[in-house]
XYZ file of N, CA, C and O in Angstrom:
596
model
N 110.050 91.138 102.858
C 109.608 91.300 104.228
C 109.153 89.939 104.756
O 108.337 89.374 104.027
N 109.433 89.432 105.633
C 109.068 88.330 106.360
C 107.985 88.213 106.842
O 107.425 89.276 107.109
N 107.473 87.331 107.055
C 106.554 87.162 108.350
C 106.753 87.460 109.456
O 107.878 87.470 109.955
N 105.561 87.800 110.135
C 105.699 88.280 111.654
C 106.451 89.907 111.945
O 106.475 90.614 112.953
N 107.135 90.123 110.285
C 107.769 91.410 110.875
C 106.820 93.136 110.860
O 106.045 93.505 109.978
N 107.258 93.997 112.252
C 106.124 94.899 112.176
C 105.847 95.745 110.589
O 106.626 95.868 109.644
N 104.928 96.067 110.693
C 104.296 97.414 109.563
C 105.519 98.497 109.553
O 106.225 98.803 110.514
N 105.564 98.827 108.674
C 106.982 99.500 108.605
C 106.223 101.173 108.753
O 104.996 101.246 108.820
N 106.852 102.101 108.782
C 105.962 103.748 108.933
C 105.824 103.757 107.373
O 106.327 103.048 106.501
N 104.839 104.964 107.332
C 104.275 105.127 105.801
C 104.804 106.554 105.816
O 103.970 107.439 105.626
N 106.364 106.984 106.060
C 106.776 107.637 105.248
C 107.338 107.955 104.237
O 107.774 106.977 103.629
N 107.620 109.364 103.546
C 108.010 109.060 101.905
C 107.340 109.219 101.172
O 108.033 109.209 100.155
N 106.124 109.421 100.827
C 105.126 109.571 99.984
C 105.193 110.349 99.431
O 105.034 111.361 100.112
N 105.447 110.648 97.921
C 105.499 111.665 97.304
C 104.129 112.226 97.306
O 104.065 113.442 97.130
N 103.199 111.685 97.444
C 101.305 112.572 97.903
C 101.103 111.188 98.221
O 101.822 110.190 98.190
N 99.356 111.532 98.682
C 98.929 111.253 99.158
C 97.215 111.305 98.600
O 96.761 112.437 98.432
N 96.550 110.451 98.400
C 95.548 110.869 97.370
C 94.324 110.034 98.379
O 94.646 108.981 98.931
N 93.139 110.517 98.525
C 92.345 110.423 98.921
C 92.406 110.199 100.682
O 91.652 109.441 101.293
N 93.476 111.041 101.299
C 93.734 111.289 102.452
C 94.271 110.271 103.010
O 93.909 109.111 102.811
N 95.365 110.693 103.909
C 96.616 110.533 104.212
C 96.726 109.675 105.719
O 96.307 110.053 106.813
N 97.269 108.696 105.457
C 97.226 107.997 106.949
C 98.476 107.393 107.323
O 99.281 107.026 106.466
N 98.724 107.245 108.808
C 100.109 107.340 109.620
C 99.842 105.583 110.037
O 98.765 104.992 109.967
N 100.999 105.087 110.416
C 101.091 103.617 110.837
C 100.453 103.760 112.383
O 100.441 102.807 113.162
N 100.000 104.898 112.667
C 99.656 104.502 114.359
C 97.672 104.813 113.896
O 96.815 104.372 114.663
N 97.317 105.498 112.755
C 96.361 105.508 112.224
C 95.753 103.880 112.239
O 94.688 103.485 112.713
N 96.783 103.133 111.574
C 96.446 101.752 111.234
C 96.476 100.280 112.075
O 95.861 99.250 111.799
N 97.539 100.578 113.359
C 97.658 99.671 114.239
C 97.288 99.839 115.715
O 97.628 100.686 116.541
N 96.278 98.493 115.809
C 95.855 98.639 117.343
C 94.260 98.543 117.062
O 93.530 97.839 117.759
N 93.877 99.182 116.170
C 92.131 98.921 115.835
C 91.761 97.485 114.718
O 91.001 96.562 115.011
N 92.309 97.590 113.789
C 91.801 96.611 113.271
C 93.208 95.724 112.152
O 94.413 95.950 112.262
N 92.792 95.092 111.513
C 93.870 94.628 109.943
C 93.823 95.487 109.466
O 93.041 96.431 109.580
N 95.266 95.202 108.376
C 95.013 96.026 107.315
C 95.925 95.271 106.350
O 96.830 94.466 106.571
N 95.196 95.990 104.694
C 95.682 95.047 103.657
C 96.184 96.169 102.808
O 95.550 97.124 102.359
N 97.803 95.780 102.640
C 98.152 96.962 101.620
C 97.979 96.057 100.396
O 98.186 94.852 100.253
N 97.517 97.042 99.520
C 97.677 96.234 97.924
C 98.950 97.041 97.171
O 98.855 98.181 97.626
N 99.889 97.018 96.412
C 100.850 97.577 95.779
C 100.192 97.491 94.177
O 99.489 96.489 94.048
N 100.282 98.333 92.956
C 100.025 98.735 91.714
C 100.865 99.218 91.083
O 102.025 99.508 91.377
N 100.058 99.369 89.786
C 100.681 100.540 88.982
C 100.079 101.215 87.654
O 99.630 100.371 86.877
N 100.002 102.130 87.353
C 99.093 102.677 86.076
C 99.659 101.797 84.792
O 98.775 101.601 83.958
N 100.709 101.330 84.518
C 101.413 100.321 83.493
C 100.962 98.898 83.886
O 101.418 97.904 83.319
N 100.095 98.840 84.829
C 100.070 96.853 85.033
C 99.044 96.458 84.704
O 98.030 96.913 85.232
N 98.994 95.747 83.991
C 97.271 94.960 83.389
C 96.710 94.177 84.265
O 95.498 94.072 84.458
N 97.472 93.673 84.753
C 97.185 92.653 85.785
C 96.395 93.132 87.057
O 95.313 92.711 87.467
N 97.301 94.238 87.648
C 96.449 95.359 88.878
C 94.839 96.017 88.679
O 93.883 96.175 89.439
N 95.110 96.300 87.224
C 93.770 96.847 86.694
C 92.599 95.667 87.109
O 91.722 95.692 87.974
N 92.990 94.587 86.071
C 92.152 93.440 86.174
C 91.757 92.880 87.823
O 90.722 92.378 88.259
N 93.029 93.203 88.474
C 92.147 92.900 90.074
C 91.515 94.112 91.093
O 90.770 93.999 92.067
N 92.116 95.307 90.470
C 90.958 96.188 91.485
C 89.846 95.865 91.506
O 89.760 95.341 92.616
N 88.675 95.786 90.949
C 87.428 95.179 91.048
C 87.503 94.371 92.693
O 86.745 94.699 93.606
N 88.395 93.457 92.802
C 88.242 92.352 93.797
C 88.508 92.910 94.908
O 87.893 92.750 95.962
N 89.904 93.929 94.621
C 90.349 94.972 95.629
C 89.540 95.846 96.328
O 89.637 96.121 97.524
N 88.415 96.443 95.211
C 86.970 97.349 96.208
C 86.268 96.720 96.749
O 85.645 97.127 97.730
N 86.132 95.195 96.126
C 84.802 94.455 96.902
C 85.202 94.359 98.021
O 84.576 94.599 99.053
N 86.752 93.844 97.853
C 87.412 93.382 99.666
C 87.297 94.997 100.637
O 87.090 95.167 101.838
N 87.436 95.590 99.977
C 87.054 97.314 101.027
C 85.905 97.518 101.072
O 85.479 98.537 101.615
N 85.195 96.720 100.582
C 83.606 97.307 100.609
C 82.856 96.345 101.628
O 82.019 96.559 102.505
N 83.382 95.396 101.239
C 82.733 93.727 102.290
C 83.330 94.268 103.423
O 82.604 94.610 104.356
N 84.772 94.428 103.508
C 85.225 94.164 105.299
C 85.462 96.077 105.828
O 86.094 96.505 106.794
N 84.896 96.649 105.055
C 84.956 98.275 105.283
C 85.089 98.569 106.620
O 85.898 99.450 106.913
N 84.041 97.643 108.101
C 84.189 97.834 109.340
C 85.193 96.812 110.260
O 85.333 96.634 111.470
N 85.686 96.358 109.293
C 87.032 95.114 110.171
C 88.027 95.543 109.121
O 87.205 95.292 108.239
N 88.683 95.810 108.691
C 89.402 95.803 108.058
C 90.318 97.250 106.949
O 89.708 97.815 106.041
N 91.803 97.592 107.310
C 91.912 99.464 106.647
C 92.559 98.342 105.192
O 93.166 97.279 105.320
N 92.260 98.871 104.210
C 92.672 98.858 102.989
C 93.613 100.127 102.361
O 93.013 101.199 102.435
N 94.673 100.200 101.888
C 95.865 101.144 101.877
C 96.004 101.150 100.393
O 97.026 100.463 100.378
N 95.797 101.365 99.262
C 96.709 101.209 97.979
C 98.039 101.990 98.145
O 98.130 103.003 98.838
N 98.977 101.482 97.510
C 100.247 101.952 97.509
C 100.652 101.497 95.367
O 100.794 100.485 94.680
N 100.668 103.072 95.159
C 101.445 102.808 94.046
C 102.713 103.140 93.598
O 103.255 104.208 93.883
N 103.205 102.289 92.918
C 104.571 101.781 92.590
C 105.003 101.898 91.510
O 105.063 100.836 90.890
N 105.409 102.933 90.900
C 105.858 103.372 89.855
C 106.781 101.936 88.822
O 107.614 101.212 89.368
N 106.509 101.835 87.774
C 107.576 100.857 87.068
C 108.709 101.250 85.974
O 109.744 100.690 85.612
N 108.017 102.543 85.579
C 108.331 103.143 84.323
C 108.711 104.463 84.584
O 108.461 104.875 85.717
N 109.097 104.996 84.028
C 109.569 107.125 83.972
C 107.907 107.728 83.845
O 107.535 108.734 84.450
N 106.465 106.397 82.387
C 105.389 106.910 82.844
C 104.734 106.759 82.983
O 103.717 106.879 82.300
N 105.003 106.168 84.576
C 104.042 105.681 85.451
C 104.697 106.885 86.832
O 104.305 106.591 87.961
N 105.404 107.841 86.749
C 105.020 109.176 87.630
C 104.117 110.060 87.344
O 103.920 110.988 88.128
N 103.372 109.935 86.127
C 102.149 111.298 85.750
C 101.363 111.132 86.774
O 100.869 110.007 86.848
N 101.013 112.056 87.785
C 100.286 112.101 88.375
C 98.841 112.224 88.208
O 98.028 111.829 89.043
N 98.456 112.971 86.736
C 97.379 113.340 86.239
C 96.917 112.147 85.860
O 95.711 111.975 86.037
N 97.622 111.143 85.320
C 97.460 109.324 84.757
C 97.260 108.842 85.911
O 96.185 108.270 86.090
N 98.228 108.928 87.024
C 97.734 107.786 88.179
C 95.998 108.917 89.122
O 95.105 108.498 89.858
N 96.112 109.501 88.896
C 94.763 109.983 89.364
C 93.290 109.732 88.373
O 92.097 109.844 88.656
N 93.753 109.482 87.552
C 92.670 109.110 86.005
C 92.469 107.913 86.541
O 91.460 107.612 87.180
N 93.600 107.030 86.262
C 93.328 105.737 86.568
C 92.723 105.273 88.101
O 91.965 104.303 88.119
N 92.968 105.785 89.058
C 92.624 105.726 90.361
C 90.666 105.887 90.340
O 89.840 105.140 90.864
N 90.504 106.849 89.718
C 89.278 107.354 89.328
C 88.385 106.318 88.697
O 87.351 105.823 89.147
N 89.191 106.030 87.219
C 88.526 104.755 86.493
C 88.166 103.778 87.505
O 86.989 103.460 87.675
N 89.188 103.250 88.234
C 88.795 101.873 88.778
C 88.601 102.489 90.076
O 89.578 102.456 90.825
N 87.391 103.125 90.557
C 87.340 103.199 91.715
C 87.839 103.231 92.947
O 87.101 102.993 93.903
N 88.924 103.476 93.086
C 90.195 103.830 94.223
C 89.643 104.246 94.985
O 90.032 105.393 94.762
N 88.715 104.412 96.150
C 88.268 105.702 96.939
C 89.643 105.470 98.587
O 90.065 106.346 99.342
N 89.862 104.399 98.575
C 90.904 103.986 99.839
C 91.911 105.155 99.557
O 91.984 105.953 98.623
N 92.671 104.975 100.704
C 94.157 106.248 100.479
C 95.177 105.459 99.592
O 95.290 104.235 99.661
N 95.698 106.023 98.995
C 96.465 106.202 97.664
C 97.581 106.642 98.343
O 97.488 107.746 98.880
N 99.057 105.771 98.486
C 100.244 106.060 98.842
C 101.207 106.406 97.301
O 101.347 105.397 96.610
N 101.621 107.231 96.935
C 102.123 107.283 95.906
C 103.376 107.629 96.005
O 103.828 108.757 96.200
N 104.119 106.304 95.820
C 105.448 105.828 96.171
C 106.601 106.084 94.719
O 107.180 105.135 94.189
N 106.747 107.409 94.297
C 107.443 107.839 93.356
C 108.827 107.461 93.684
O 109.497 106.885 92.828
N 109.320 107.731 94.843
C 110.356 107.714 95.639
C 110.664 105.796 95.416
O 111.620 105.264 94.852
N 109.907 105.378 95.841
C 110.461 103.913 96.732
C 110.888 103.750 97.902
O 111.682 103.024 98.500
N 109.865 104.976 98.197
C 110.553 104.606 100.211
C 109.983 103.509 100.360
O 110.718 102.545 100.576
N 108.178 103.234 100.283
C 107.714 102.444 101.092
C 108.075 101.157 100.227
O 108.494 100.162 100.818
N 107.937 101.150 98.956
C 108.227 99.591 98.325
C 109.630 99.133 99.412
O 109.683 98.143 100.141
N 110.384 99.900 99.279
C 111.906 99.575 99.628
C 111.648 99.215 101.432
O 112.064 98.275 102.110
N 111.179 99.865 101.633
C 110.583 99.329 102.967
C 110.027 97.993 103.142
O 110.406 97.161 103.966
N 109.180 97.881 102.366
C 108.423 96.631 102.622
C 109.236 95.078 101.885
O 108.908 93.891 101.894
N 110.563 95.932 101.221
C 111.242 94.885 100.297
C 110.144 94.190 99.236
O 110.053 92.966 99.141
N 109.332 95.102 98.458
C 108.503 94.696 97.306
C 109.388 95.066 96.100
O 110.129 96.014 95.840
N 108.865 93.496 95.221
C 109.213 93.880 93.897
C 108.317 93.514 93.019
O 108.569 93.382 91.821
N 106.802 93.251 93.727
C 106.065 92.960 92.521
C 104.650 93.625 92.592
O 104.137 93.929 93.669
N 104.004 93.849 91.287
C 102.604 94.631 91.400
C 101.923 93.752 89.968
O 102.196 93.613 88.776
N 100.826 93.266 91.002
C 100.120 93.530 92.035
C 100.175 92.698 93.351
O 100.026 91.476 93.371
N 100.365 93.346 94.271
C 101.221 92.656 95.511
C 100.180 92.704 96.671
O 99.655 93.813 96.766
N 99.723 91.725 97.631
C 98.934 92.150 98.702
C 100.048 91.647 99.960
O 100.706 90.609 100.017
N 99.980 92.860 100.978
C 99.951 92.702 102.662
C 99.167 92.450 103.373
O 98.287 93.297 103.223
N 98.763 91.444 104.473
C 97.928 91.363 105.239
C 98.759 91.704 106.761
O 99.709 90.994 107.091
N 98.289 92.870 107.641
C 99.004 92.995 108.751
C 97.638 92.704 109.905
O 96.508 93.166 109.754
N 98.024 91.956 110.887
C 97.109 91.780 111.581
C 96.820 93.452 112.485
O 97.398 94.511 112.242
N 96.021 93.258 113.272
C 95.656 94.580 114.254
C 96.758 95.113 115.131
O 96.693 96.279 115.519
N 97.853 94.268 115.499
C 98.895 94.591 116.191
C 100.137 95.021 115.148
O 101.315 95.179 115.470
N 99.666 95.139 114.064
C 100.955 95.353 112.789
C 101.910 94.543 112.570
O 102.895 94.944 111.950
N 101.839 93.376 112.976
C 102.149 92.222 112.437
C 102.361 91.804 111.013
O 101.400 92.415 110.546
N 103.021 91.091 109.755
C 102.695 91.295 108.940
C 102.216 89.485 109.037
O 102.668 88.810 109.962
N 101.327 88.890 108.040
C 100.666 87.661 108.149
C 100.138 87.135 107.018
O 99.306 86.229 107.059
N 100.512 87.582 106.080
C 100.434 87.059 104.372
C 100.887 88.010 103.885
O 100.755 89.092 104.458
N 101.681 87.891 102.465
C 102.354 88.148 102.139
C 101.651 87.364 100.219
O 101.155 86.252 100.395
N 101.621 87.673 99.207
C 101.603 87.102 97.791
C 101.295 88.403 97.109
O 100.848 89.513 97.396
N 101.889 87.532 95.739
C 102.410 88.548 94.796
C 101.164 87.779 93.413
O 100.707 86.636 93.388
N 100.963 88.749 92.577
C 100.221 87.923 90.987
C 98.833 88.274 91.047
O 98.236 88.514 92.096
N 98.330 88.300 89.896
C 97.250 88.581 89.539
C 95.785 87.654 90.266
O 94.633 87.949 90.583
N 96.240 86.997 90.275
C 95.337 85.822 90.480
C 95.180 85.611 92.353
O 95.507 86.507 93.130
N 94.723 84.499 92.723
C 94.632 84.050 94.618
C 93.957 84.636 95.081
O 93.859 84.425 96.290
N 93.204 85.549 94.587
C 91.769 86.353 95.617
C 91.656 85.591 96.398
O 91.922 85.898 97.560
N 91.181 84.195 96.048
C 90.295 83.339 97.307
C 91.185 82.538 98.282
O 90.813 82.019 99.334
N 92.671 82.528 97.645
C 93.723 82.594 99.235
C 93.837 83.875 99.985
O 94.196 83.965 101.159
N 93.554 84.698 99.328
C 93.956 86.016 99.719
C 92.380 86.722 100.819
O 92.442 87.583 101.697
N 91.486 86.181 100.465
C 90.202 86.272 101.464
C 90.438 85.164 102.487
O 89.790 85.291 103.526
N 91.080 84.315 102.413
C 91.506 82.674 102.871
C 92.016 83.968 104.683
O 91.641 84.370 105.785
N 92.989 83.989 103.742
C 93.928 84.798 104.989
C 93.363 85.702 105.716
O 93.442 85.713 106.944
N 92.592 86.743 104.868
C 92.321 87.996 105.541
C 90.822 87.429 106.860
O 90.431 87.948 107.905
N 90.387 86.186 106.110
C 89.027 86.112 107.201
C 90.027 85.480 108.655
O 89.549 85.460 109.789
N 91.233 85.074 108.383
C 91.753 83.903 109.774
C 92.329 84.967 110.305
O 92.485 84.928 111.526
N 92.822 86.254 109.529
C 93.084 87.295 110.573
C 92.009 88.179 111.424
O 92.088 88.617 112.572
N 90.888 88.290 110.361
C 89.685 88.635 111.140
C 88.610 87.901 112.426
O 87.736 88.185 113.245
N 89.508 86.660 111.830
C 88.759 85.276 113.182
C 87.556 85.117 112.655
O 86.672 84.886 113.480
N 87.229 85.168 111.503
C 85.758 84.805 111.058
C 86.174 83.138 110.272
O 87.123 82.875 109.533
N 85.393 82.499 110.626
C 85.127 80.954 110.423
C 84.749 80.787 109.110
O 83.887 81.510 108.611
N 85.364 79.811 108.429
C 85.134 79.343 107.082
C 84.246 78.380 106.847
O 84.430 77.362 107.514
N 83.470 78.372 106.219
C 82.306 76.982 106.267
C 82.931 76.194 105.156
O 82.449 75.113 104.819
């Protein structure tokens, strides 16, 4: 997915876990940051932590979306991706992309993956890997217009 190109619809979801939200839900009020996962990725695990703080810090500027992304035949248990969702504190909506509509939508091939879409659904960062939190707050504050000291 390019830059600048709109938020694609969030249909396809094989469920929907901690309630269910539409692309007109998400554009026009504020950013939003999809993160992409998976119950098989060590790497995703190791950054949710950073993933709640960022939903917890910008909770009133900012929608946070998880979208998970199956890699494996088992990484569809639903009972596993709800365990795990649980473990690491997931409370955001949970897109559970069994299908590959939305990966295929967004042209993702990697987890753990962040979107930054500005308020108009814009898309405006884009990185893939475990690691860049602090590019990845870099971005999300210049979409929020908050000043870096």
């Amino acid at each position: 997915m390019k830059l600048r190109s709109q938020m694609p619809e969030l249909t396809g979801a094989t469920e929907w876990l901690n309630g269910e939200v539409t692309r007109e839900d998400l554009v026009g009020e504020k950013p939003t940051l999809f993160h992409f996962w998976s119950i098989s990725c060590h790497l995703c695990k190791e950054a949710m932590h950073s993933v709640n703080e960022f939903r917890d810090q910008y909770k009133d500027q900012l929608n946070v979306i998880a979208v998970h992304m199956p890699r494996s035949e088992k990484d569809l248990d639903m009972e596993e991706i709800k365990k795990v969702a649980h473990e690491h504190d997931i409370t955001q909506p949970i897109y559970i992309d069994s299908a590959h509509k939305l990966t295929d939508a967004f042209e993702n091939k990697y987890v753990p993956s962040y979107y930054v879409f500005d308020s108009e659904g814009q898309l405006r960062h884009f990185q893939a890997g475990g690691g860049g939190m602090k590019m990845l707050t870099k971005r999300v504050n210049r979409v929020l217009g908050i000043k870096e000291e």
